[in-house]
PDB file of N, CA and C and ligand atoms in Angstrom:
ATOM      1  N   MET A  20      -9.256  -8.035  16.587  1.00 75.00           N
ATOM      2  CA  MET A  20      -8.954  -6.395  16.509  1.00 75.00           C
ATOM      3  C   MET A  20      -8.052  -5.822  15.420  1.00 75.00           C
ATOM      4  N   PRO A  21      -7.915  -4.942  14.715  1.00 81.00           N
ATOM      5  CA  PRO A  21      -7.026  -5.355  13.758  1.00 81.00           C
ATOM      6  C   PRO A  21      -5.571  -4.651  14.549  1.00 81.00           C
ATOM      7  N   LEU A  22      -4.252  -4.614  14.474  1.00 85.00           N
ATOM      8  CA  LEU A  22      -3.634  -3.483  14.957  1.00 85.00           C
ATOM      9  C   LEU A  22      -2.673  -2.616  13.566  1.00 85.00           C
ATOM     10  N   TYR A  23      -3.075  -1.307  14.102  1.00 87.00           N
ATOM     11  CA  TYR A  23      -2.564  -0.208  13.340  1.00 87.00           C
ATOM     12  C   TYR A  23      -1.241   0.077  13.421  1.00 87.00           C
ATOM     13  N   GLU A  24      -0.671   0.833  12.522  1.00 91.00           N
ATOM     14  CA  GLU A  24       0.769   1.741  12.820  1.00 91.00           C
ATOM     15  C   GLU A  24       0.282   2.876  12.301  1.00 91.00           C
ATOM     16  N   TYR A  25       0.968   3.691  13.219  1.00 93.00           N
ATOM     17  CA  TYR A  25       0.322   5.325  12.837  1.00 93.00           C
ATOM     18  C   TYR A  25       1.567   5.873  12.979  1.00 93.00           C
ATOM     19  N   TYR A  26       1.331   7.190  12.219  1.00 95.00           N
ATOM     20  CA  TYR A  26       2.805   8.497  12.072  1.00 95.00           C
ATOM     21  C   TYR A  26       2.105   9.743  12.959  1.00 95.00           C
ATOM     22  N   CYS A  27       3.068   9.898  13.902  1.00 96.00           N
ATOM     23  CA  CYS A  27       2.597  11.616  14.360  1.00 96.00           C
ATOM     24  C   CYS A  27       3.414  12.553  13.272  1.00 96.00           C
ATOM     25  N   SER A  28       2.805  13.468  13.286  1.00 96.00           N
ATOM     26  CA  SER A  28       3.965  14.703  12.539  1.00 96.00           C
ATOM     27  C   SER A  28       3.616  15.369  13.500  1.00 96.00           C
ATOM     28  N   ASP A  29       3.247  15.747  14.698  1.00 97.00           N
ATOM     29  CA  ASP A  29       3.457  16.685  15.780  1.00 97.00           C
ATOM     30  C   ASP A  29       4.644  16.343  16.447  1.00 97.00           C
ATOM     31  N   CYS A  30       4.821  14.834  16.901  1.00 97.00           N
ATOM     32  CA  CYS A  30       6.418  14.680  17.637  1.00 97.00           C
ATOM     33  C   CYS A  30       7.017  13.718  16.798  1.00 97.00           C
ATOM     34  N   LYS A  31       6.571  13.665  15.468  1.00 97.00           N
ATOM     35  CA  LYS A  31       7.629  12.773  14.933  1.00 97.00           C
ATOM     36  C   LYS A  31       7.556  11.601  15.152  1.00 97.00           C
ATOM     37  N   SER A  32       6.966  10.523  15.799  1.00 96.00           N
ATOM     38  CA  SER A  32       7.323   9.351  15.916  1.00 96.00           C
ATOM     39  C   SER A  32       6.274   8.349  15.770  1.00 96.00           C
ATOM     40  N   LYS A  33       6.255   6.714  15.571  1.00 95.00           N
ATOM     41  CA  LYS A  33       5.322   5.877  15.238  1.00 95.00           C
ATOM     42  C   LYS A  33       4.852   5.330  16.052  1.00 95.00           C
ATOM     43  N   PHE A  34       3.709   4.625  16.211  1.00 93.00           N
ATOM     44  CA  PHE A  34       3.165   4.042  17.617  1.00 93.00           C
ATOM     45  C   PHE A  34       2.402   3.300  16.942  1.00 93.00           C
ATOM     46  N   GLU A  35       2.107   2.241  17.457  1.00 91.00           N
ATOM     47  CA  GLU A  35       0.998   1.142  17.419  1.00 91.00           C
ATOM     48  C   GLU A  35       0.268   1.264  18.166  1.00 91.00           C
ATOM     49  N   LEU A  36      -1.470   1.024  17.499  1.00 88.00           N
ATOM     50  CA  LEU A  36      -2.666   1.110  18.564  1.00 88.00           C
ATOM     51  C   LEU A  36      -3.699  -0.062  17.889  1.00 88.00           C
ATOM     52  N   LEU A  37      -3.965  -0.717  18.726  1.00 86.00           N
ATOM     53  CA  LEU A  37      -5.300  -2.088  18.374  1.00 86.00           C
ATOM     54  C   LEU A  37      -6.656  -0.918  18.451  1.00 86.00           C
ATOM     55  N   VAL A  38      -7.251  -0.891  17.462  1.00 83.00           N
ATOM     56  CA  VAL A  38      -8.186  -0.400  17.194  1.00 83.00           C
ATOM     57  C   VAL A  38      -9.413  -1.072  16.181  1.00 83.00           C
ATOM     58  N   SER A  39     -10.792  -0.690  16.709  1.00 85.00           N
ATOM     59  CA  SER A  39     -11.503  -1.125  15.250  1.00 85.00           C
ATOM     60  C   SER A  39     -11.528  -0.252  14.231  1.00 85.00           C
ATOM     61  N   HIS A  40     -12.372  -1.015  13.060  1.00 81.00           N
ATOM     62  CA  HIS A  40     -12.583  -0.379  12.105  1.00 81.00           C
ATOM     63  C   HIS A  40     -13.204   0.997  11.871  1.00 81.00           C
ATOM     64  N   GLN A  41     -14.275   0.998  13.076  1.00 84.00           N
ATOM     65  CA  GLN A  41     -14.769   2.118  13.105  1.00 84.00           C
ATOM     66  C   GLN A  41     -13.943   3.793  13.099  1.00 84.00           C
ATOM     67  N   HIS A  42     -13.016   2.854  14.346  1.00 83.00           N
ATOM     68  CA  HIS A  42     -12.427   4.022  15.048  1.00 83.00           C
ATOM     69  C   HIS A  42     -10.880   4.087  14.147  1.00 83.00           C
ATOM     70  N   ALA A  43     -10.458   3.765  13.493  1.00 79.00           N
ATOM     71  CA  ALA A  43      -9.237   3.385  12.785  1.00 79.00           C
ATOM     72  C   ALA A  43      -9.038   5.391  12.300  1.00 79.00           C
ATOM     73  N   ASP A  44      -9.743   5.462  11.803  1.00 81.00           N
ATOM     74  CA  ASP A  44      -9.302   6.832  11.423  1.00 81.00           C
ATOM     75  C   ASP A  44      -9.092   8.256  12.568  1.00 81.00           C
ATOM     76  N   ASP A  45      -9.470   7.946  13.642  1.00 83.00           N
ATOM     77  CA  ASP A  45      -9.485   9.085  14.709  1.00 83.00           C
ATOM     78  C   ASP A  45      -8.912   8.780  16.072  1.00 83.00           C
ATOM     79  N   ALA A  46      -7.624   7.906  15.660  1.00 90.00           N
ATOM     80  CA  ALA A  46      -6.753   7.992  16.510  1.00 90.00           C
ATOM     81  C   ALA A  46      -6.231   8.810  16.942  1.00 90.00           C
ATOM     82  N   VAL A  47      -5.727   9.113  18.244  1.00 93.00           N
ATOM     83  CA  VAL A  47      -4.814  10.213  18.764  1.00 93.00           C
ATOM     84  C   VAL A  47      -3.316   9.760  19.046  1.00 93.00           C
ATOM     85  N   CYS A  48      -2.317  10.510  18.929  1.00 95.00           N
ATOM     86  CA  CYS A  48      -0.901  10.002  19.518  1.00 95.00           C
ATOM     87  C   CYS A  48      -0.865   9.672  20.861  1.00 95.00           C
ATOM     88  N   MET A  49      -0.055   8.733  20.971  1.00 92.00           N
ATOM     89  CA  MET A  49       0.131   8.147  22.345  1.00 92.00           C
ATOM     90  C   MET A  49       0.753   8.901  23.406  1.00 92.00           C
ATOM     91  N   LYS A  50       1.788   9.577  22.669  1.00 95.00           N
ATOM     92  CA  LYS A  50       2.642  11.058  23.139  1.00 95.00           C
ATOM     93  C   LYS A  50       2.362  12.107  23.600  1.00 95.00           C
ATOM     94  N   CYS A  51       1.568  12.555  22.565  1.00 97.00           N
ATOM     95  CA  CYS A  51       1.594  13.854  22.718  1.00 97.00           C
ATOM     96  C   CYS A  51      -0.122  14.462  22.752  1.00 97.00           C
ATOM     97  N   GLN A  52      -1.081  13.261  22.294  1.00 96.00           N
ATOM     98  CA  GLN A  52      -2.530  13.524  22.007  1.00 96.00           C
ATOM     99  C   GLN A  52      -2.743  13.781  21.329  1.00 96.00           C
ATOM    100  N   SER A  53      -1.807  14.184  20.148  1.00 96.00           N
ATOM    101  CA  SER A  53      -2.474  15.228  19.001  1.00 96.00           C
ATOM    102  C   SER A  53      -3.105  14.537  17.776  1.00 96.00           C
ATOM    103  N   GLU A  54      -4.250  14.715  17.334  1.00 95.00           N
ATOM    104  CA  GLU A  54      -4.869  14.474  16.228  1.00 95.00           C
ATOM    105  C   GLU A  54      -4.205  14.433  15.081  1.00 95.00           C
ATOM    106  N   ASN A  55      -2.990  14.616  14.877  1.00 95.00           N
ATOM    107  CA  ASN A  55      -2.521  15.345  13.744  1.00 95.00           C
ATOM    108  C   ASN A  55      -1.537  13.911  13.480  1.00 95.00           C
ATOM    109  N   VAL A  56      -2.216  12.585  13.199  1.00 94.00           N
ATOM    110  CA  VAL A  56      -1.653  11.604  12.880  1.00 94.00           C
ATOM    111  C   VAL A  56      -2.301  10.638  11.192  1.00 94.00           C
ATOM    112  N   ARG A  57      -1.443   9.843  11.041  1.00 92.00           N
ATOM    113  CA  ARG A  57      -2.042   9.173   9.469  1.00 92.00           C
ATOM    114  C   ARG A  57      -1.568   7.800  10.019  1.00 92.00           C
ATOM    115  N   ARG A  58      -2.561   7.215   9.395  1.00 90.00           N
ATOM    116  CA  ARG A  58      -2.629   5.488   9.449  1.00 90.00           C
ATOM    117  C   ARG A  58      -1.311   5.201   8.334  1.00 90.00           C
ATOM    118  N   LEU A  59      -0.698   4.437   8.667  1.00 89.00           N
ATOM    119  CA  LEU A  59       0.590   3.535   7.995  1.00 89.00           C
ATOM    120  C   LEU A  59      -0.063   2.440   7.228  1.00 89.00           C
ATOM    121  N   LEU A  60      -0.006   2.438   5.634  1.00 69.00           N
ATOM    122  CA  LEU A  60      -0.246   1.253   4.772  1.00 69.00           C
ATOM    123  C   LEU A  60       0.618   0.149   5.362  1.00 69.00           C
ATOM    124  N   SER A  61       0.180  -0.901   5.433  1.00 58.00           N
ATOM    125  CA  SER A  61       1.072  -2.494   5.860  1.00 58.00           C
ATOM    126  C   SER A  61       1.911  -2.392   4.681  1.00 58.00           C
ATOM    127  N   VAL A  62       2.772  -2.975   4.888  1.00 50.00           N
ATOM    128  CA  VAL A  62       3.743  -3.274   3.560  1.00 50.00           C
ATOM    129  C   VAL A  62       3.421  -4.140   2.555  1.00 50.00           C
ATOM    130  N   PHE A  63       2.477  -5.110   2.663  1.00 47.00           N
ATOM    131  CA  PHE A  63       1.882  -6.022   2.077  1.00 47.00           C
ATOM    132  C   PHE A  63       1.005  -5.737   1.239  1.00 47.00           C
ATOM    133  N   ALA A  64       0.356  -4.694   1.520  1.00 44.00           N
ATOM    134  CA  ALA A  64      -0.760  -3.406   0.706  1.00 44.00           C
ATOM    135  C   ALA A  64      -0.350  -2.617  -0.261  1.00 44.00           C
ATOM    136  N   ALA A  65       1.002  -2.514   0.049  1.00 43.00           N
ATOM    137  CA  ALA A  65       1.649  -1.270  -0.741  1.00 43.00           C
ATOM    138  C   ALA A  65       2.776  -2.436  -1.990  1.00 43.00           C
ATOM    139  N   GLN A  66       2.743  -2.906  -1.493  1.00 48.00           N
ATOM    140  CA  GLN A  66       3.507  -4.214  -2.933  1.00 48.00           C
ATOM    141  C   GLN A  66       2.524  -4.068  -3.883  1.00 48.00           C
ATOM    142  N   ARG A  67       3.179  -3.813  -5.156  1.00 53.00           N
ATOM    143  CA  ARG A  67       2.677  -4.411  -6.353  1.00 53.00           C
ATOM    144  C   ARG A  67       2.465  -5.501  -6.946  1.00 53.00           C
ATOM    145  N   SER A  68       1.538  -6.250  -7.696  1.00 55.00           N
ATOM    146  CA  SER A  68       2.001  -7.897  -8.317  1.00 55.00           C
ATOM    147  C   SER A  68       2.102  -7.691  -9.606  1.00 55.00           C
ATOM    148  N   GLY A  69       2.831  -8.299 -10.454  1.00 52.00           N
ATOM    149  CA  GLY A  69       2.847  -8.514 -11.692  1.00 52.00           C
ATOM    150  C   GLY A  69       3.057  -7.232 -12.414  1.00 52.00           C
ATOM    151  N   SER A  70       3.875  -6.360 -11.943  1.00 52.00           N
ATOM    152  CA  SER A  70       3.903  -5.478 -12.971  1.00 52.00           C
ATOM    153  C   SER A  70       5.447  -5.530 -13.400  1.00 52.00           C
ATOM    154  N   ASN A  71       6.224  -6.616 -13.182  1.00 54.00           N
ATOM    155  CA  ASN A  71       7.313  -6.910 -14.187  1.00 54.00           C
ATOM    156  C   ASN A  71       6.642  -7.333 -15.277  1.00 54.00           C
ATOM    157  N   ASP A  72       5.835  -8.066 -15.495  1.00 54.00           N
ATOM    158  CA  ASP A  72       5.398  -8.932 -16.551  1.00 54.00           C
ATOM    159  C   ASP A  72       4.572  -7.575 -17.585  1.00 54.00           C
ATOM    160  N   ASP A  73       4.141  -6.887 -16.767  1.00 55.00           N
ATOM    161  CA  ASP A  73       3.680  -5.837 -17.982  1.00 55.00           C
ATOM    162  C   ASP A  73       4.431  -5.084 -18.714  1.00 55.00           C
ATOM    163  N   THR A  74       5.944  -4.888 -17.690  1.00 52.00           N
ATOM    164  CA  THR A  74       6.650  -3.854 -18.541  1.00 52.00           C
ATOM    165  C   THR A  74       7.676  -5.165 -19.657  1.00 52.00           C
ATOM    166  N   SER A  75       7.752  -6.093 -19.608  1.00 53.00           N
ATOM    167  CA  SER A  75       8.686  -7.185 -20.164  1.00 53.00           C
ATOM    168  C   SER A  75       7.858  -7.263 -21.958  1.00 53.00           C
ATOM    169  N   TYR A  76       6.392  -7.253 -21.252  1.00 55.00           N
ATOM    170  CA  TYR A  76       5.598  -7.594 -22.667  1.00 55.00           C
ATOM    171  C   TYR A  76       5.533  -6.399 -23.766  1.00 55.00           C
ATOM    172  N   GLY A  77       5.583  -5.216 -23.027  1.00 57.00           N
ATOM    173  CA  GLY A  77       5.939  -3.873 -23.906  1.00 57.00           C
ATOM    174  C   GLY A  77       7.207  -4.071 -24.481  1.00 57.00           C
ATOM    175  N   ASP A  78       8.208  -4.788 -24.147  1.00 63.00           N
ATOM    176  CA  ASP A  78       9.581  -4.848 -24.765  1.00 63.00           C
ATOM    177  C   ASP A  78       9.810  -5.665 -26.045  1.00 63.00           C
ATOM    178  N   LEU A  79       8.551  -6.503 -26.077  1.00 62.00           N
ATOM    179  CA  LEU A  79       8.833  -7.495 -27.067  1.00 62.00           C
ATOM    180  C   LEU A  79       8.554  -7.119 -28.680  1.00 62.00           C
ATOM    181  N   PRO A  80      10.063  -7.259 -29.575  1.00 63.00           N
ATOM    182  CA  PRO A  80       9.358  -6.878 -30.894  1.00 63.00           C
ATOM    183  C   PRO A  80       8.624  -7.566 -31.254  1.00 63.00           C
ATOM    184  N   PRO A  81       8.085  -7.125 -32.718  1.00 61.00           N
ATOM    185  CA  PRO A  81       6.875  -7.785 -33.368  1.00 61.00           C
ATOM    186  C   PRO A  81       7.577  -8.604 -33.567  1.00 61.00           C
ATOM    187  N   ALA A  82       6.150  -9.718 -34.454  1.00 61.00           N
ATOM    188  CA  ALA A  82       6.458 -11.015 -34.826  1.00 61.00           C
ATOM    189  C   ALA A  82       7.245 -11.138 -35.985  1.00 61.00           C
ATOM    190  N   ILE A  83       8.572 -11.886 -36.342  1.00 57.00           N
ATOM    191  CA  ILE A  83       9.199 -11.837 -37.721  1.00 57.00           C
ATOM    192  C   ILE A  83       8.270 -12.832 -38.553  1.00 57.00           C
ATOM    193  N   GLY A  84       7.590 -12.636 -39.417  1.00 58.00           N
ATOM    194  CA  GLY A  84       7.238 -12.911 -40.740  1.00 58.00           C
ATOM    195  C   GLY A  84       6.120 -13.254 -40.123  1.00 58.00           C
ATOM    196  N   GLY A  85       5.360 -12.514 -39.186  1.00 57.00           N
ATOM    197  CA  GLY A  85       3.717 -12.845 -38.896  1.00 57.00           C
ATOM    198  C   GLY A  85       2.646 -12.442 -39.718  1.00 57.00           C
ATOM    199  N   CYS A  86       1.697 -12.505 -39.503  1.00 65.00           N
ATOM    200  CA  CYS A  86       0.765 -11.958 -40.337  1.00 65.00           C
ATOM    201  C   CYS A  86       0.073 -10.774 -39.760  1.00 65.00           C
ATOM    202  N   GLY A  87       0.763 -10.065 -38.579  1.00 67.00           N
ATOM    203  CA  GLY A  87       0.011  -9.124 -37.738  1.00 67.00           C
ATOM    204  C   GLY A  87      -1.100  -9.280 -37.137  1.00 67.00           C
ATOM    205  N   CYS A  88      -1.203 -10.189 -36.412  1.00 67.00           N
ATOM    206  CA  CYS A  88      -2.148 -10.821 -35.603  1.00 67.00           C
ATOM    207  C   CYS A  88      -1.634 -10.490 -34.532  1.00 67.00           C
ATOM    208  N   GLY A  89      -0.471 -10.206 -34.012  1.00 65.00           N
ATOM    209  CA  GLY A  89       0.352  -9.942 -32.676  1.00 65.00           C
ATOM    210  C   GLY A  89       0.114 -11.469 -32.013  1.00 65.00           C
ATOM    211  N   GLY A  90       0.568 -12.424 -32.320  1.00 64.00           N
ATOM    212  CA  GLY A  90       1.290 -13.626 -31.613  1.00 64.00           C
ATOM    213  C   GLY A  90       0.116 -14.856 -31.566  1.00 64.00           C
ATOM    214  N   GLY A  91       0.291 -15.212 -32.611  1.00 63.00           N
ATOM    215  CA  GLY A  91      -0.724 -16.401 -33.399  1.00 63.00           C
ATOM    216  C   GLY A  91      -1.939 -16.498 -32.881  1.00 63.00           C
ATOM    217  N   SER A  92      -2.604 -15.497 -32.527  1.00 70.00           N
ATOM    218  CA  SER A  92      -4.075 -15.764 -32.545  1.00 70.00           C
ATOM    219  C   SER A  92      -5.188 -15.880 -33.086  1.00 70.00           C
ATOM    220  N   CYS A  93      -4.101 -15.838 -34.650  1.00 72.00           N
ATOM    221  CA  CYS A  93      -5.432 -16.176 -35.652  1.00 72.00           C
ATOM    222  C   CYS A  93      -5.372 -17.767 -36.072  1.00 72.00           C
ATOM    223  N   GLY A  94      -4.004 -17.961 -35.608  1.00 70.00           N
ATOM    224  CA  GLY A  94      -3.665 -19.544 -36.395  1.00 70.00           C
ATOM    225  C   GLY A  94      -2.689 -19.770 -37.576  1.00 70.00           C
ATOM    226  N   CYS A  95      -2.703 -19.104 -38.184  1.00 68.00           N
ATOM    227  CA  CYS A  95      -2.004 -18.655 -39.334  1.00 68.00           C
ATOM    228  C   CYS A  95      -0.666 -19.306 -39.296  1.00 68.00           C
ATOM    229  N   HIS A  96       0.084 -19.371 -38.121  1.00 62.00           N
ATOM    230  CA  HIS A  96       1.178 -19.811 -37.838  1.00 62.00           C
ATOM    231  C   HIS A  96       1.564 -21.380 -37.957  1.00 62.00           C
TER     232      HIS A  96
HETATM  233 ZN1   ZN B  26       2.231  12.751  18.633  1.00 69.47          ZN
END
């Protein structure tokens, strides 16, 4: 059973709960029993991979003296 982290917007507190997937979205606050809680995303799921590579490719200047094939894929270099 996974451990989820929730944030209650009524009493502004975070708490962790062991719930099954079916009941992950209808948890209630441990302190005030409010249903106004939202599940927090894990740090790992929020991380994006490969974003640095994408931006660096966009900054590359056009090939000097190339045939315009954009990186030698035509085999003329
Ligand atoms: Zn609460």
